[in-house]
């Protein structure tokens, strides 16, 4: 499956972008940090499967696995008028409601419930998937799972960031981590793609937005899984400017810097920036070139950290990583002591080839 496109500022892949569906599945799994899940649920995946459907299959599969045993429960503070004391007595509510005359007392107590932030997040994702996937059977599958969660007392309101931060998933609870990771990815990828765009966007335009986000997340997830044991792998790391004597309003106005992936060991640092666009652009009067904004961005990532007492930063190398569109590109140059590489990965090749190429790009 391949596609030929003109290489310009707007160059992006259409539909599946020339990417075999099984490679899309691989990207989604790495994007959700579920590398151990690569070979599961592939029976439901074929070359006609669309992007939202792949997300829905992944989500439904992990939720079904999780529901084979009881959902994780959490404690919730509850207030109720009871015939006997439970927890702490709320004397103000008891007196103001004249509850003692009726043989009741107002109590505040904690009770175990399935209505936890993590379970609500999953129900929200299932209901969203049920509404957006075009295949009726897959939509019904997600809807049925959402109703199962509702029947077990899970609410429908998506948890806030504050609520979710208090519901930390334990490391040993692998099935919950799988379920929450996929639900989070589904909502992060699907909802912004629809909310941020025009209602008249075509499915192909929406797919392009999804592919951009999936590619960025997948590359980061791949390196976390494959290199995390031998190198430091930091994702979406904020970089600071080496500033002196800023004016009062400067800090609020200065653009931030956030590197997609930084790989580091005892001797070297590699900064990787992913772009789901063509790596080349047409020159105004003929010919092609690398895209200036992308090179300037990488230059800022590298030079802004040099000269600050870290030898790895002084010699850090950068990689501008793009998918192959109509050609393979692999060029590099040293600029002021920093090796900068312009590289593509052909997502139309086999999964093994894609993984091998990403490892080679990282110098593994």
XYZ file of C-alpha atoms in Angstrom:
364
model
C 0.000 0.000 0.000
C 1.695 3.249 -1.081
C 0.864 6.776 -2.054
C 2.674 9.470 -4.018
C 2.228 13.075 -2.988
C 3.654 16.429 -3.981
C 6.221 17.537 -1.420
C 5.170 20.977 -0.116
C 4.234 22.709 3.142
C 0.883 20.953 3.207
C 2.161 17.498 2.346
C 0.417 14.887 4.492
C -0.865 11.400 3.876
C -4.449 10.763 2.947
C -6.653 8.120 4.549
C -4.249 5.691 6.230
C -1.350 7.604 4.778
C -0.085 4.593 2.900
C 0.435 2.884 6.269
C -0.660 -0.754 6.517
C -3.353 -1.130 9.143
C -1.224 -3.508 11.191
C 1.448 -0.811 11.368
C -1.216 1.653 12.517
C -2.093 -0.869 15.203
C 1.581 -0.980 16.189
C 1.773 2.830 16.359
C -1.361 3.013 18.495
C -0.049 0.403 20.898
C 3.288 2.179 21.299
C 1.484 5.524 21.620
C -0.440 4.134 24.597
C 2.733 2.629 26.142
C 1.286 -0.864 25.694
C 4.155 -2.519 23.865
C 3.390 -5.868 25.502
C -0.048 -5.710 23.874
C 1.164 -5.787 20.261
C -0.022 -9.283 19.374
C -3.417 -9.148 21.090
C -6.796 -8.438 19.482
C -5.321 -8.413 15.958
C -8.016 -10.827 14.823
C -10.385 -7.830 14.769
C -8.042 -5.752 12.584
C -8.066 -5.825 8.787
C -7.013 -3.490 5.991
C -10.446 -1.806 5.932
C -10.288 -0.789 9.585
C -10.384 2.974 10.125
C -8.423 4.925 12.732
C -11.265 5.488 15.233
C -12.140 1.802 14.884
C -8.581 0.776 15.766
C -8.790 2.883 18.908
C -12.200 1.406 19.730
C -10.979 -2.186 19.255
C -7.997 -1.547 21.500
C -10.161 0.065 24.179
C -12.921 -2.574 24.069
C -10.384 -5.392 24.271
C -8.599 -4.076 27.362
C -11.902 -3.257 29.111
C -13.288 -6.744 28.413
C -10.114 -8.242 29.870
C -10.451 -6.015 32.924
C -14.091 -6.930 33.514
C -13.226 -10.605 33.924
C -12.649 -9.725 37.560
C -14.114 -7.064 39.827
C -13.429 -3.435 39.046
C -11.016 -1.592 41.298
C -12.901 0.282 43.987
C -12.079 3.385 45.953
C -13.309 5.231 48.994
C -15.787 8.082 48.611
C -16.899 10.491 51.330
C -20.668 10.149 51.780
C -23.226 12.038 53.819
C -26.484 10.357 54.855
C -29.146 10.315 57.574
C -28.961 6.877 59.177
C -30.761 5.070 62.005
C -27.410 4.310 63.642
C -24.031 6.020 63.777
C -21.589 5.346 60.977
C -18.355 7.282 60.733
C -18.575 10.787 62.185
C -21.742 12.518 63.315
C -22.612 15.831 61.694
C -24.267 17.452 64.708
C -25.199 20.647 62.868
C -27.080 18.743 60.156
C -28.639 16.471 62.765
C -29.963 19.362 64.882
C -31.034 21.620 61.999
C -32.952 18.755 60.390
C -34.527 17.589 63.656
C -33.329 14.117 62.744
C -33.212 12.756 66.295
C -37.004 13.068 66.559
C -37.254 10.609 63.691
C -34.640 8.265 65.101
C -31.971 9.356 62.614
C -28.555 10.931 62.814
C -26.581 12.739 60.100
C -23.319 10.911 59.417
C -20.254 11.495 57.267
C -18.406 8.343 56.336
C -16.277 6.725 53.657
C -17.693 3.891 51.586
C -16.209 1.653 48.938
C -17.486 2.386 45.443
C -16.857 1.523 41.808
C -17.501 5.166 40.927
C -13.811 6.100 40.867
C -12.142 8.651 38.569
C -10.354 5.930 36.593
C -13.558 3.959 35.981
C -15.472 7.113 35.021
C -12.727 7.986 32.546
C -13.087 4.580 30.913
C -16.890 4.832 30.736
C -16.572 8.290 29.144
C -14.170 6.935 26.521
C -16.420 3.970 25.722
C -19.460 6.213 25.266
C -17.459 8.549 23.028
C -16.221 5.630 20.942
C -19.729 4.243 20.657
C -20.825 7.563 19.157
C -18.003 8.003 16.631
C -17.110 4.584 15.215
C -18.942 3.807 11.972
C -19.142 0.007 12.301
C -22.464 -0.835 14.032
C -21.189 -3.980 15.742
C -18.156 -2.175 17.166
C -20.311 0.753 18.272
C -22.673 -1.656 20.049
C -19.704 -3.415 21.659
C -18.426 -0.152 23.157
C -21.942 0.911 24.171
C -22.601 -2.411 25.896
C -19.355 -2.123 27.866
C -20.278 1.422 28.924
C -23.663 0.163 30.148
C -21.937 -2.640 32.055
C -19.848 -0.066 33.882
C -22.963 2.008 34.553
C -24.743 -1.036 35.999
C -21.815 -1.481 38.378
C -22.265 2.049 39.694
C -19.758 3.932 37.559
C -20.882 7.500 36.844
C -20.907 9.150 33.434
C -19.153 12.430 34.277
C -15.564 12.607 33.033
C -13.218 13.182 35.989
C -11.392 16.469 36.288
C -7.592 16.602 36.291
C -7.686 17.220 40.024
C -9.906 14.207 40.670
C -7.831 11.957 38.468
C -4.545 13.034 40.063
C -5.847 11.684 43.392
C -6.640 8.272 41.918
C -3.154 6.941 41.290
C -2.971 3.524 39.621
C -0.665 1.191 41.528
C 2.256 -0.266 39.603
C 1.153 -3.822 40.288
C -2.338 -3.224 38.850
C -1.375 -3.915 35.233
C -4.916 -4.342 33.897
C -6.016 -0.975 35.287
C -2.970 0.707 33.784
C -3.793 -0.807 30.388
C -7.412 0.296 30.585
C -6.659 3.840 31.760
C -3.842 4.316 29.241
C -6.016 3.396 26.261
C -9.015 5.411 27.508
C -6.808 8.453 28.022
C -5.292 8.118 24.568
C -8.696 7.655 22.923
C -10.067 10.807 24.525
C -6.894 12.822 23.957
C -6.724 11.867 20.301
C -10.374 11.887 19.294
C -11.932 14.734 21.250
C -9.406 17.485 20.360
C -9.485 16.387 16.723
C -13.204 17.084 16.612
C -13.502 19.985 19.031
C -10.667 21.990 17.516
C -11.788 21.608 13.932
C -14.523 22.778 11.667
C -17.676 20.655 11.653
C -17.238 20.411 7.887
C -13.882 18.611 8.170
C -13.802 15.458 6.094
C -12.951 12.120 7.661
C -9.600 12.247 5.847
C -8.749 15.611 7.407
C -9.661 14.283 10.840
C -7.545 11.194 10.197
C -4.558 13.402 9.317
C -4.830 15.150 12.666
C -5.046 11.804 14.433
C -2.050 10.465 12.537
C 0.087 13.449 13.522
C -0.675 12.963 17.210
C -0.341 9.181 17.028
C 3.029 9.382 15.245
C 4.438 11.750 17.869
C 3.162 9.648 20.772
C 4.199 6.358 19.145
C 7.811 7.413 18.611
C 8.043 8.494 22.246
C 6.394 5.270 23.457
C 8.663 3.154 21.255
C 11.835 4.652 22.675
C 10.521 4.411 26.232
C 9.895 0.696 25.756
C 12.949 -0.227 23.682
C 15.635 1.987 25.243
C 14.300 2.787 28.704
C 16.447 0.094 30.292
C 19.735 1.423 28.907
C 19.183 5.153 28.453
C 17.282 7.983 30.023
C 14.218 8.618 27.823
C 12.475 11.908 28.517
C 9.352 12.918 26.646
C 7.929 16.416 26.095
C 10.720 17.862 28.204
C 10.589 21.601 28.755
C 13.878 23.360 27.980
C 14.838 26.687 29.518
C 16.489 29.675 27.880
C 19.866 30.798 29.246
C 18.685 34.321 30.064
C 20.395 37.324 31.536
C 18.880 40.654 32.619
C 15.346 40.038 31.291
C 12.970 42.992 31.295
C 9.942 42.710 33.625
C 7.503 41.377 31.038
C 9.959 39.252 29.078
C 9.433 35.921 30.845
C 5.673 35.933 30.246
C 6.160 36.709 26.546
C 9.090 34.449 25.696
C 8.051 31.284 23.802
C 8.653 28.025 25.606
C 10.641 25.095 24.260
C 9.505 21.479 24.577
C 11.465 18.658 22.990
C 9.494 15.622 21.809
C 12.071 13.041 22.950
C 15.502 13.334 24.568
C 17.657 10.200 24.759
C 20.626 10.312 27.081
C 23.316 8.040 28.483
C 26.556 8.740 30.289
C 28.260 10.160 27.216
C 25.719 11.453 24.715
C 22.423 13.261 24.299
C 20.111 12.979 21.296
C 17.179 15.337 20.813
C 14.465 13.943 18.511
C 11.709 16.107 17.075
C 8.907 14.357 15.170
C 6.922 15.938 12.357
C 4.134 14.177 10.458
C 4.702 16.196 7.274
C 6.918 16.017 4.248
C 10.541 16.598 5.194
C 11.131 18.807 2.124
C 9.419 21.907 0.799
C 9.497 23.564 -2.620
C 11.718 26.630 -3.047
C 9.979 29.726 -4.484
C 12.035 29.614 -7.689
C 12.523 25.893 -8.133
C 14.169 23.068 -6.294
C 13.581 21.791 -2.775
C 14.936 22.388 0.692
C 14.480 21.286 4.260
C 11.932 23.394 6.107
C 13.456 26.425 7.772
C 11.171 26.566 10.847
C 11.953 22.940 11.703
C 15.718 23.502 11.440
C 15.552 26.731 13.452
C 13.540 24.930 16.131
C 16.108 22.145 16.432
C 18.944 24.674 16.445
C 17.291 26.439 19.397
C 16.849 23.124 21.262
C 20.559 22.340 20.887
C 22.348 25.692 21.184
C 20.197 27.050 24.028
C 21.416 24.246 26.306
C 25.119 24.434 25.373
C 27.749 26.195 27.460
C 25.953 25.572 30.751
C 28.294 23.033 32.316
C 26.937 19.811 30.780
C 29.326 18.220 28.284
C 26.521 16.109 26.810
C 24.550 19.259 26.032
C 27.617 20.883 24.479
C 27.875 18.082 21.911
C 24.206 17.032 21.725
C 22.944 15.796 18.392
C 19.518 16.423 16.917
C 17.246 14.350 14.708
C 14.372 15.776 12.693
C 12.257 12.661 12.161
C 9.550 12.537 9.484
C 7.598 9.723 7.825
C 8.645 8.958 4.262
C 6.254 10.449 1.749
C 7.449 10.072 -1.807
C 11.101 9.425 -1.009
C 13.576 8.257 1.595
C 15.790 10.978 3.071
C 18.758 10.584 5.398
C 21.131 13.559 5.488
C 23.202 15.101 8.263
C 25.484 18.041 8.979
C 27.467 19.395 11.930
C 26.479 22.952 12.886
C 28.532 24.665 15.618
C 29.541 21.343 17.128
C 26.098 19.714 16.958
C 25.342 16.938 14.498
C 21.864 17.466 12.982
C 20.256 14.619 11.075
C 17.277 14.840 8.705
C 15.779 11.352 8.590
C 12.615 9.613 7.425
C 11.022 6.327 8.426
C 8.954 4.387 5.891
C 5.765 3.447 7.738
C 4.612 1.402 4.720
C 7.278 -1.215 5.367
C 6.918 -4.149 7.753
C 6.602 -3.543 11.464
C 10.023 -5.121 12.013
C 11.571 -2.737 9.475
C 9.937 0.276 11.124
C 11.189 -0.752 14.552
C 14.675 -1.441 13.181
C 14.782 1.962 11.482
C 13.756 3.794 14.653
C 16.453 1.994 16.636
C 19.061 2.831 13.996
C 18.047 6.492 14.049
C 18.525 6.526 17.817
C 21.970 5.020 17.419
C 20.964 1.818 19.190
